[in-house]
Short mmCIF file of C-alpha atoms and ligand atoms in Angstrom, two decimals:
data_model
loop_
_atom_site.label_atom_id
_atom_site.label_comp_id
_atom_site.label_asym_id
_atom_site.label_seq_id
_atom_site.Cartn_x
_atom_site.Cartn_y
_atom_site.Cartn_z
CA MET A 22 7.44 -31.58 -7.08
CA ASN A 23 8.38 -28.82 -4.73
CA PRO A 24 11.72 -27.72 -6.11
CA THR A 25 13.59 -25.11 -4.15
CA ALA A 26 14.41 -21.80 -5.73
CA ARG A 27 17.67 -21.87 -7.66
CA PHE A 28 18.42 -18.19 -7.27
CA ALA A 29 18.44 -17.41 -3.59
CA PRO A 30 19.46 -13.89 -2.62
CA SER A 31 19.39 -13.66 1.14
CA VAL A 32 17.43 -11.22 3.24
CA ALA A 33 18.27 -9.80 6.64
CA GLU A 34 16.28 -12.71 7.97
CA VAL A 35 16.88 -12.21 11.64
CA ASP A 36 15.23 -8.82 11.50
CA PHE A 37 11.74 -10.21 10.95
CA PRO A 38 10.11 -11.24 14.21
CA PRO A 39 7.95 -14.37 14.52
CA ALA A 40 4.76 -12.30 14.68
CA PHE A 41 5.48 -10.61 11.33
CA THR A 42 2.64 -11.36 8.87
CA TRP A 43 3.65 -12.84 5.53
CA GLY A 44 1.08 -12.77 2.78
CA VAL A 45 0.11 -12.53 -0.85
CA ALA A 46 -2.46 -10.17 -2.38
CA THR A 47 -4.97 -9.95 -5.23
CA SER A 48 -8.10 -7.95 -6.03
CA SER A 49 -11.56 -8.97 -7.20
CA TYR A 50 -11.80 -7.50 -10.70
CA GLN A 51 -8.23 -8.48 -11.53
CA ILE A 52 -8.74 -12.22 -10.96
CA GLU A 53 -12.35 -13.30 -10.51
CA GLY A 54 -13.95 -13.24 -13.96
CA ALA A 55 -17.60 -14.45 -13.87
CA VAL A 56 -18.71 -10.86 -14.29
CA ALA A 57 -22.35 -11.66 -15.04
CA GLU A 58 -22.79 -14.63 -12.73
CA ASP A 59 -24.95 -15.06 -9.63
CA GLY A 60 -26.46 -11.62 -9.91
CA ARG A 61 -23.31 -9.49 -10.28
CA THR A 62 -23.96 -6.24 -12.16
CA PRO A 63 -21.35 -4.21 -14.10
CA SER A 64 -18.74 -2.13 -12.33
CA ILE A 65 -17.08 0.96 -13.76
CA TRP A 66 -14.25 -1.30 -14.92
CA ASP A 67 -16.56 -3.52 -16.98
CA THR A 68 -17.78 -0.35 -18.69
CA PHE A 69 -14.35 1.26 -19.07
CA CYS A 70 -12.88 -1.87 -20.66
CA ARG A 71 -15.41 -1.46 -23.49
CA VAL A 72 -14.23 2.07 -24.32
CA PRO A 73 -12.10 1.73 -27.46
CA GLY A 74 -8.44 2.34 -26.64
CA ALA A 75 -8.95 2.50 -22.87
CA VAL A 76 -7.27 -0.82 -22.08
CA ALA A 77 -4.32 -2.33 -23.94
CA ASN A 78 -5.31 -4.94 -26.48
CA GLY A 79 -9.01 -4.42 -25.70
CA ASP A 80 -8.57 -6.69 -22.66
CA HIS A 81 -11.25 -6.95 -19.96
CA GLY A 82 -12.00 -8.89 -16.78
CA ASP A 83 -14.78 -11.14 -18.12
CA VAL A 84 -12.75 -14.28 -17.42
CA ALA A 85 -9.48 -13.00 -15.95
CA CYS A 86 -7.94 -15.83 -13.88
CA ASP A 87 -11.34 -17.53 -13.55
CA HIS A 88 -10.77 -17.42 -9.81
CA TYR A 89 -14.53 -17.37 -9.16
CA HIS A 90 -14.66 -20.97 -10.38
CA ARG A 91 -11.20 -22.07 -9.25
CA MET A 92 -11.19 -20.62 -5.76
CA PRO A 93 -10.53 -23.86 -3.81
CA GLN A 94 -7.49 -24.69 -5.96
CA ASP A 95 -6.22 -21.14 -5.58
CA VAL A 96 -6.52 -21.36 -1.82
CA ALA A 97 -4.58 -24.63 -1.91
CA LEU A 98 -1.92 -22.80 -3.91
CA ILE A 99 -1.77 -20.02 -1.31
CA LYS A 100 -1.37 -22.61 1.42
CA SER A 101 1.45 -24.30 -0.49
CA LEU A 102 3.42 -21.05 -0.30
CA GLY A 103 3.44 -21.19 3.49
CA VAL A 104 2.11 -17.65 3.94
CA ASP A 105 0.12 -16.56 6.97
CA ALA A 106 -2.42 -14.38 5.23
CA TYR A 107 -4.23 -13.63 1.99
CA ARG A 108 -5.35 -10.11 1.09
CA PHE A 109 -8.28 -10.10 -1.33
CA SER A 110 -11.02 -7.63 -2.17
CA VAL A 111 -14.77 -7.98 -2.31
CA ALA A 112 -16.59 -6.98 -5.49
CA TRP A 113 -19.24 -4.45 -4.51
CA PRO A 114 -21.49 -5.21 -7.55
CA ARG A 115 -21.50 -8.90 -6.60
CA VAL A 116 -22.60 -8.27 -3.03
CA GLN A 117 -24.94 -5.34 -3.67
CA PRO A 118 -25.85 -5.28 -7.36
CA GLY A 119 -26.41 -1.75 -8.56
CA GLY A 120 -24.85 -0.34 -5.38
CA ARG A 121 -28.06 0.04 -3.36
CA GLY A 122 -30.48 -2.11 -1.45
CA PRO A 123 -30.18 -5.48 0.22
CA ALA A 124 -27.34 -7.95 -0.10
CA ASN A 125 -27.34 -10.45 -2.95
CA PRO A 126 -27.05 -13.78 -1.09
CA ALA A 127 -25.40 -15.58 -4.01
CA GLY A 128 -22.71 -12.91 -4.28
CA LEU A 129 -21.99 -12.87 -0.56
CA ALA A 130 -21.89 -16.66 -0.54
CA PHE A 131 -18.75 -16.64 -2.68
CA TYR A 132 -16.79 -14.65 -0.08
CA ASP A 133 -18.31 -16.74 2.68
CA ARG A 134 -16.92 -19.88 1.04
CA LEU A 135 -13.59 -18.19 0.36
CA VAL A 136 -13.20 -17.24 4.02
CA ASP A 137 -14.09 -20.75 5.17
CA GLU A 138 -11.69 -22.28 2.69
CA LEU A 139 -8.88 -19.98 3.86
CA LEU A 140 -9.51 -20.67 7.53
CA ALA A 141 -9.55 -24.41 6.87
CA ALA A 142 -6.15 -23.94 5.20
CA ASP A 143 -4.90 -21.95 8.20
CA VAL A 144 -4.56 -18.77 6.13
CA ASP A 145 -5.79 -15.54 7.69
CA PRO A 146 -8.27 -13.66 5.44
CA TRP A 147 -7.55 -9.90 5.06
CA VAL A 148 -10.60 -8.31 3.48
CA THR A 149 -10.37 -5.14 1.39
CA LEU A 150 -13.82 -3.68 0.84
CA TYR A 151 -13.07 -1.54 -2.21
CA HIS A 152 -10.43 -2.16 -4.86
CA TRP A 153 -11.91 0.06 -7.59
CA ASP A 154 -14.95 -1.88 -8.84
CA LEU A 155 -17.65 0.73 -8.16
CA PRO A 156 -21.14 -0.37 -9.30
CA GLN A 157 -21.80 1.39 -12.61
CA GLU A 158 -25.18 2.70 -11.39
CA LEU A 159 -23.39 4.69 -8.68
CA GLU A 160 -21.09 6.24 -11.25
CA ASP A 161 -24.16 7.13 -13.32
CA ALA A 162 -25.48 8.90 -10.20
CA GLY A 163 -22.26 10.94 -9.93
CA GLY A 164 -19.62 8.48 -8.73
CA TRP A 165 -17.11 9.37 -6.02
CA PRO A 166 -17.38 13.11 -6.76
CA ALA A 167 -20.94 12.82 -5.39
CA ARG A 168 -21.27 12.90 -1.60
CA ASP A 169 -23.93 10.21 -1.54
CA THR A 170 -21.41 7.60 -2.74
CA ALA A 171 -19.63 7.79 0.64
CA TYR A 172 -22.89 6.80 2.37
CA ARG A 173 -23.56 4.09 -0.18
CA PHE A 174 -20.07 2.69 0.53
CA ALA A 175 -20.66 2.53 4.28
CA ASP A 176 -23.97 0.80 3.65
CA TYR A 177 -22.33 -1.80 1.41
CA ALA A 178 -19.46 -2.27 3.88
CA MET A 179 -21.96 -3.29 6.52
CA LEU A 180 -23.45 -5.97 4.28
CA VAL A 181 -20.00 -7.56 4.02
CA PHE A 182 -19.16 -6.97 7.66
CA ASP A 183 -22.38 -8.53 8.95
CA LYS A 184 -21.67 -11.67 6.98
CA LEU A 185 -17.95 -12.05 7.68
CA GLN A 186 -17.16 -10.36 10.97
CA ASP A 187 -17.55 -13.61 12.94
CA ARG A 188 -14.56 -15.12 11.08
CA VAL A 189 -12.55 -12.23 9.63
CA ASP A 190 -10.30 -10.24 12.00
CA THR A 191 -8.87 -7.68 9.60
CA PHE A 192 -10.82 -5.28 7.40
CA SER A 193 -9.46 -2.60 5.11
CA THR A 194 -11.77 0.02 3.63
CA LEU A 195 -10.15 1.39 0.46
CA ASN A 196 -7.29 0.42 -1.77
CA GLU A 197 -5.34 3.41 -3.10
CA PRO A 198 -7.87 6.25 -3.10
CA TRP A 199 -5.28 8.31 -5.00
CA CYS A 200 -5.75 6.01 -8.00
CA SER A 201 -9.56 6.12 -7.72
CA ALA A 202 -9.63 9.91 -7.51
CA TRP A 203 -6.66 10.97 -9.59
CA LEU A 204 -6.33 8.33 -12.28
CA GLY A 205 -10.11 7.87 -12.49
CA TYR A 206 -11.38 11.46 -12.44
CA GLN A 207 -8.44 13.75 -13.26
CA VAL A 208 -6.11 11.88 -15.62
CA GLY A 209 -8.77 9.54 -16.99
CA VAL A 210 -6.55 6.50 -17.54
CA HIS A 211 -8.53 4.43 -15.04
CA ALA A 212 -12.29 3.89 -14.81
CA PRO A 213 -14.48 5.85 -15.08
CA GLY A 214 -12.09 7.78 -17.34
CA ARG A 215 -13.20 11.31 -16.52
CA ARG A 216 -10.92 14.35 -16.87
CA ASP A 217 -12.19 16.95 -14.45
CA HIS A 218 -10.00 18.48 -11.76
CA ASP A 219 -12.78 19.50 -9.40
CA ALA A 220 -14.41 16.08 -9.75
CA ALA A 221 -11.11 14.53 -8.62
CA ILE A 222 -10.85 16.84 -5.60
CA ASN A 223 -14.43 16.01 -4.64
CA ALA A 224 -13.69 12.31 -5.10
CA VAL A 225 -10.71 12.52 -2.69
CA HIS A 226 -12.93 13.93 0.04
CA HIS A 227 -15.80 11.50 -0.49
CA LEU A 228 -13.49 8.48 -0.59
CA LEU A 229 -12.04 9.58 2.75
CA LEU A 230 -15.51 10.24 4.12
CA GLY A 231 -16.62 6.78 2.97
CA HIS A 232 -13.62 5.27 4.77
CA GLY A 233 -14.52 7.07 7.99
CA LEU A 234 -18.23 6.27 7.82
CA ALA A 235 -17.57 2.60 7.10
CA THR A 236 -14.97 2.28 9.84
CA GLN A 237 -17.28 3.85 12.40
CA ALA A 238 -20.23 1.71 11.34
CA MET A 239 -18.25 -1.52 11.45
CA ARG A 240 -16.75 -0.76 14.82
CA ALA A 241 -20.16 0.13 16.24
CA ALA A 242 -21.58 -3.20 15.05
CA GLU A 243 -18.81 -5.54 16.10
CA THR A 244 -19.58 -8.57 18.18
CA ARG A 245 -15.85 -9.11 18.82
CA PRO A 246 -12.74 -6.94 18.27
CA HIS A 247 -11.34 -6.39 14.77
CA THR A 248 -8.56 -4.32 13.32
CA TYR A 249 -9.37 -1.74 10.66
CA GLY A 250 -7.11 -0.12 8.13
CA ILE A 251 -6.86 1.71 4.84
CA THR A 252 -4.31 1.16 2.10
CA LEU A 253 -2.54 4.01 0.33
CA ASN A 254 -0.09 3.88 -2.56
CA MET A 255 2.94 5.89 -1.72
CA GLY A 256 6.38 6.54 -3.07
CA THR A 257 8.84 9.28 -2.39
CA ALA A 258 8.69 12.74 -3.92
CA ASP A 259 12.19 14.17 -3.84
CA PRO A 260 13.12 17.39 -5.64
CA ALA A 261 14.98 16.71 -8.90
CA SER A 262 17.46 19.44 -7.92
CA ASP A 263 17.88 21.94 -5.15
CA SER A 264 16.25 24.72 -7.16
CA ALA A 265 13.27 26.50 -5.61
CA ALA A 266 11.04 25.38 -8.51
CA ASP A 267 11.96 21.72 -8.07
CA ARG A 268 11.54 21.86 -4.32
CA ASP A 269 8.10 23.39 -4.77
CA ALA A 270 7.15 20.71 -7.31
CA ALA A 271 8.18 17.99 -4.83
CA ARG A 272 6.11 19.69 -2.12
CA ARG A 273 3.05 19.71 -4.39
CA ALA A 274 3.54 16.09 -5.47
CA ASP A 275 3.95 14.90 -1.90
CA GLY A 276 0.98 16.99 -0.81
CA MET A 277 -1.34 15.65 -3.51
CA GLY A 278 0.01 12.09 -3.32
CA THR A 279 0.40 11.46 0.39
CA ARG A 280 -0.44 14.32 2.76
CA ILE A 281 -4.00 15.05 1.49
CA TYR A 282 -4.81 11.49 2.58
CA LEU A 283 -2.79 10.98 5.72
CA ASP A 284 -3.21 14.43 7.29
CA PRO A 285 -7.01 14.24 7.39
CA LEU A 286 -6.93 10.57 8.37
CA ARG A 287 -4.52 11.11 11.25
CA TYR A 288 -4.86 14.76 12.18
CA GLY A 289 -8.36 15.69 11.00
CA ARG A 290 -7.23 18.48 8.66
CA TYR A 291 -6.16 18.94 5.05
CA PRO A 292 -2.62 20.30 4.62
CA ALA A 293 -2.72 24.10 4.58
CA ASP A 294 -0.28 24.48 1.68
CA ILE A 295 -2.41 22.29 -0.61
CA VAL A 296 -5.61 23.99 0.47
CA ALA A 297 -3.94 27.29 -0.53
CA ASP A 298 -2.77 25.86 -3.88
CA LEU A 299 -6.32 24.70 -4.61
CA ALA A 300 -7.81 28.04 -3.59
CA GLU A 301 -5.51 29.72 -6.09
CA ARG A 302 -7.18 27.80 -8.87
CA GLY A 303 -10.65 28.30 -7.40
CA SER A 304 -11.19 24.84 -6.01
CA ALA A 305 -11.59 23.36 -2.54
CA PHE A 306 -12.33 20.09 -0.76
CA PRO A 307 -16.12 19.92 -0.24
CA VAL A 308 -15.86 19.66 3.54
CA GLN A 309 -19.07 19.81 5.54
CA GLU A 310 -19.31 20.23 9.27
CA GLY A 311 -18.25 17.11 11.14
CA ASP A 312 -16.64 15.43 8.10
CA LEU A 313 -13.09 15.69 9.39
CA ASP A 314 -14.05 14.12 12.71
CA ILE A 315 -15.51 11.18 10.81
CA ILE A 316 -12.48 10.92 8.51
CA SER A 317 -10.04 10.98 11.44
CA THR A 318 -11.83 8.24 13.33
CA PRO A 319 -9.11 5.96 14.77
CA PHE A 320 -7.91 2.95 12.81
CA GLU A 321 -5.37 0.30 13.71
CA TRP A 322 -3.00 -0.01 10.77
CA LEU A 323 -1.98 1.69 7.55
CA GLY A 324 -1.54 -0.39 4.43
CA VAL A 325 1.42 0.74 2.33
CA ASN A 326 1.60 -0.15 -1.37
CA PHE A 327 5.07 0.63 -2.64
CA TYR A 328 6.43 0.17 -6.14
CA PHE A 329 8.98 2.99 -6.72
CA GLY A 330 10.13 6.43 -5.68
CA GLN A 331 10.20 9.52 -7.87
CA ASN A 332 11.82 12.91 -8.19
CA PHE A 333 9.92 16.00 -9.26
CA ALA A 334 10.89 19.02 -11.30
CA GLY A 335 9.10 22.35 -11.38
CA THR A 336 9.95 23.05 -15.01
CA ASP A 337 8.99 21.26 -18.21
CA GLU A 338 11.47 20.14 -20.86
CA GLN A 339 11.44 23.66 -22.33
CA GLY A 340 12.26 25.16 -18.95
CA ARG A 341 8.79 26.65 -18.46
CA THR A 342 7.41 26.76 -14.90
CA HIS A 343 3.75 26.89 -15.97
CA ASP A 344 1.80 24.86 -18.53
CA ASP A 345 -0.56 26.17 -21.22
CA ASN A 346 -3.39 26.38 -18.70
CA GLY A 347 -1.26 28.46 -16.37
CA GLU A 348 -0.87 25.61 -13.89
CA PRO A 349 2.50 25.12 -12.16
CA VAL A 350 4.54 22.30 -13.70
CA VAL A 351 4.97 19.20 -11.52
CA ARG A 352 7.02 16.86 -13.70
CA SER A 353 8.05 13.38 -12.61
CA VAL A 354 11.73 12.69 -13.27
CA LEU A 355 12.34 9.03 -12.65
CA PRO A 356 15.53 8.04 -10.82
CA ASP A 357 18.22 6.73 -13.09
CA THR A 358 18.10 3.06 -12.12
CA PRO A 359 17.19 -0.20 -13.89
CA ARG A 360 13.48 -0.46 -14.73
CA THR A 361 10.77 -3.10 -14.56
CA ALA A 362 8.48 -4.05 -17.47
CA MET A 363 6.19 -1.18 -16.38
CA ASP A 364 9.18 1.12 -16.97
CA TRP A 365 9.10 1.79 -13.25
CA PRO A 366 12.52 2.45 -11.68
CA ILE A 367 13.80 -0.07 -9.14
CA THR A 368 14.42 1.94 -5.98
CA PRO A 369 14.54 -0.20 -2.82
CA GLU A 370 16.35 2.49 -0.82
CA ARG A 371 13.38 4.80 -1.41
CA PHE A 372 11.19 2.13 0.23
CA THR A 373 13.24 2.44 3.41
CA GLN A 374 13.08 6.22 3.10
CA LEU A 375 9.26 6.16 2.78
CA LEU A 376 8.72 3.85 5.75
CA VAL A 377 11.04 5.83 8.01
CA ARG A 378 9.30 9.05 6.94
CA LEU A 379 5.84 7.61 7.70
CA HIS A 380 7.11 6.58 11.12
CA ARG A 381 8.43 10.11 11.70
CA ASP A 382 5.49 12.15 10.34
CA TYR A 383 2.63 9.87 11.39
CA PRO A 384 3.92 8.20 14.55
CA GLY A 385 2.01 5.55 16.44
CA LEU A 386 0.49 4.01 13.32
CA PRO A 387 1.51 0.41 12.65
CA LEU A 388 2.39 -0.16 8.99
CA VAL A 389 1.70 -3.22 6.86
CA ILE A 390 3.12 -3.57 3.37
CA THR A 391 -0.10 -4.53 1.57
CA GLU A 392 1.49 -4.55 -1.91
CA ASN A 393 5.00 -4.71 -3.27
CA GLY A 394 6.21 -6.46 -6.37
CA ALA A 395 7.18 -6.04 -10.00
CA ALA A 396 6.18 -6.90 -13.56
CA PHE A 397 8.80 -8.46 -15.79
CA ALA A 398 8.58 -10.15 -19.18
CA ASP A 399 8.64 -13.71 -17.85
CA GLU A 400 9.65 -16.58 -20.05
CA VAL A 401 8.28 -20.04 -19.54
CA ALA A 402 11.14 -22.53 -20.05
CA ALA A 403 10.75 -25.72 -22.04
CA ASP A 404 10.41 -27.66 -18.79
CA GLY A 405 7.51 -25.40 -17.76
CA THR A 406 9.39 -23.49 -15.07
CA VAL A 407 9.61 -19.71 -14.86
CA ARG A 408 13.01 -18.53 -13.74
CA ASP A 409 12.29 -14.94 -12.77
CA ASP A 410 15.61 -13.86 -11.29
CA ASP A 411 14.64 -10.21 -11.78
CA ARG A 412 11.44 -10.48 -9.74
CA THR A 413 13.14 -12.61 -7.09
CA GLU A 414 15.83 -10.01 -6.73
CA TYR A 415 13.23 -7.23 -6.58
CA LEU A 416 11.46 -8.99 -3.71
CA ALA A 417 14.71 -9.72 -1.90
CA THR A 418 16.03 -6.18 -2.10
CA HIS A 419 12.68 -4.70 -1.09
CA LEU A 420 12.35 -7.06 1.86
CA ALA A 421 15.83 -6.02 2.92
CA ALA A 422 14.65 -2.41 2.62
CA VAL A 423 11.75 -3.19 4.98
CA ALA A 424 14.20 -4.77 7.43
CA ASP A 425 16.35 -1.62 7.23
CA ALA A 426 13.34 0.57 7.95
CA ARG A 427 12.40 -1.61 10.90
CA ALA A 428 15.96 -1.28 12.21
CA GLN A 429 15.49 2.50 12.02
CA GLY A 430 12.32 2.29 14.10
CA ALA A 431 9.53 1.99 11.51
CA ASP A 432 6.79 -0.21 12.97
CA VAL A 433 6.23 -2.51 9.98
CA ARG A 434 4.15 -5.53 10.95
CA GLY A 435 3.69 -7.45 7.70
CA TYR A 436 4.48 -7.85 4.01
CA PHE A 437 2.13 -8.96 1.22
CA ALA A 438 3.62 -9.67 -2.18
CA TRP A 439 1.75 -8.29 -5.19
CA SER A 440 0.57 -10.47 -6.64
CA LEU A 441 -0.32 -14.08 -6.03
CA LEU A 442 -1.24 -14.51 -9.70
CA ASP A 443 -0.53 -12.87 -13.01
CA ASN A 444 -3.76 -10.94 -13.56
CA PHE A 445 -5.65 -8.13 -15.28
CA GLU A 446 -3.33 -5.17 -14.79
CA TRP A 447 -5.94 -2.43 -15.34
CA ALA A 448 -5.16 -0.21 -18.35
CA TYR A 449 -2.28 -2.55 -19.29
CA GLY A 450 -4.58 -5.56 -19.55
CA TYR A 451 -2.91 -8.96 -19.37
CA ALA A 452 0.31 -7.75 -20.98
CA LYS A 453 2.02 -7.00 -17.67
CA ARG A 454 2.63 -9.91 -15.34
CA PHE A 455 3.01 -9.15 -11.62
CA GLY A 456 2.34 -12.68 -10.37
CA ILE A 457 4.70 -14.81 -8.33
CA VAL A 458 2.59 -17.56 -9.88
CA HIS A 459 2.39 -17.72 -13.67
CA VAL A 460 -1.04 -18.00 -15.29
CA ASP A 461 -1.48 -19.49 -18.74
CA TYR A 462 -4.65 -17.65 -19.78
CA ASP A 463 -5.53 -20.24 -22.43
CA THR A 464 -5.57 -23.18 -20.06
CA GLN A 465 -5.77 -21.36 -16.70
CA THR A 466 -2.79 -23.41 -15.54
CA ARG A 467 -1.02 -21.94 -12.53
CA THR A 468 2.75 -22.42 -12.22
CA PRO A 469 4.63 -21.02 -9.23
CA LYS A 470 7.53 -18.97 -10.55
CA GLN A 471 10.94 -19.17 -8.95
CA SER A 472 10.06 -16.01 -6.97
CA ALA A 473 7.16 -17.85 -5.32
CA LEU A 474 9.43 -20.73 -4.34
CA TRP A 475 12.01 -18.27 -3.07
CA LEU A 476 9.42 -16.45 -0.97
CA ARG A 477 8.15 -19.75 0.42
CA ASP A 478 11.68 -20.88 1.30
CA THR A 479 12.56 -17.49 2.77
CA ILE A 480 9.52 -17.45 5.06
CA ALA A 481 10.31 -21.02 6.13
CA ARG A 482 13.95 -20.10 6.87
CA ILE A 483 12.94 -17.06 8.88
CA ARG A 484 10.45 -19.15 10.82
CA ALA A 485 12.83 -22.09 11.36
C1 FCB B 635 -1.53 -1.04 -7.56
C2 FCB B 635 -2.89 -1.69 -7.51
C3 FCB B 635 -2.89 -3.15 -7.86
C4 FCB B 635 -1.92 -3.46 -8.98
C5 FCB B 635 -0.56 -2.87 -8.69
C6 FCB B 635 0.47 -3.18 -9.74
O1 FCB B 635 -1.69 0.31 -7.82
O2 FCB B 635 -3.45 -1.57 -6.21
O3 FCB B 635 -4.21 -3.53 -8.16
O4 FCB B 635 -2.45 -3.02 -10.17
O5 FCB B 635 -0.67 -1.50 -8.54
#
């Protein structure tokens, strides 16, 4: 029972105040399964998973971690880790099948029970309204590139809010709109798998508009105060060298990755340099009058998902500055550090750099780490334990990086580990394990890895 972690790197413990929120995170499609139950209709991910070659090994979320049926045990597991909070997302096609019309009571009831179960376990529910599972019918009607989807999102958000606002304090609108817009509509490696630059630019604007509309609608309907946020994935975009081409590539990468989200959200305008870049290729954000006021509606906290930092070069391997389509080269050059199983570089110092930069460029906005973690090729030992020294060390060094950023003034209020469970890692399927709890997909057995025990013990030590 309850062994303590054997590998125990220490963290700058004293630097985390008592009010700091400790949590674990998941998302609906990655863990729930039960995709056709209680009235749920397909999302773009159900459809995308059926496209040959789209997802490794032909994996899909039909069963996933079977969380829909194992929710009470999973909440007990969360409680056993001694965390304060659990960040989960609501599946839009469960709550509003097809993406329009009234709420589906059976779908809402699941989240109602989840919230009650969490509160009974003294775990604070943090609700994310959209973690990528757009109802397929809305994609068929144009998806995020279509303006109407922003209004549909606000409508759906209110169905969730009306049901849960009496017990949930913290709502987040979107998870990682960069992934929805860029990976979904430009690169095509995420659902819905489109490859259309202008569609991606339109999606960026309509995701932000949906965030603003939903935030305003929720705030207008509250019967008690809540805090609202949005979660962005961010890294660092440093120039690979001091050359003008590399510096310009880093500017473009930072502009498209971070500033086109945070500038409108905080300052009510898109960054002028990116607007000029887009104009050069004949495209523009589809801004209508009043949109930027809606998008810049105040919110209380920014969710930061951090995995790694990057460098950017403005030339390709052949030294060319423009690709075959005449577009400027923006080439990621990963820092030369050890890598995770995703082949992502391990760069804790870039985490500090990012948080301090957010504090400097977007002051007055409390930050919460809503995701941080790593995939490694875990091995289950003969005695059933998972000794994930690599993940434990990743968490420890990244927590220390957060403490460093706080010491430099960054207003970081919480940290959620990604992820509670091994789960469906999008295009990588089940092959990549991010959990601090191991899942045996044949038996659905959950086994806390050493990293989970370490996190539990670390929180307890900090709180002692
Ligand atoms: C983030 C996603 C999350 C998970 C991690 C590894 O981009 O928000 O669902 O896939 O990456």
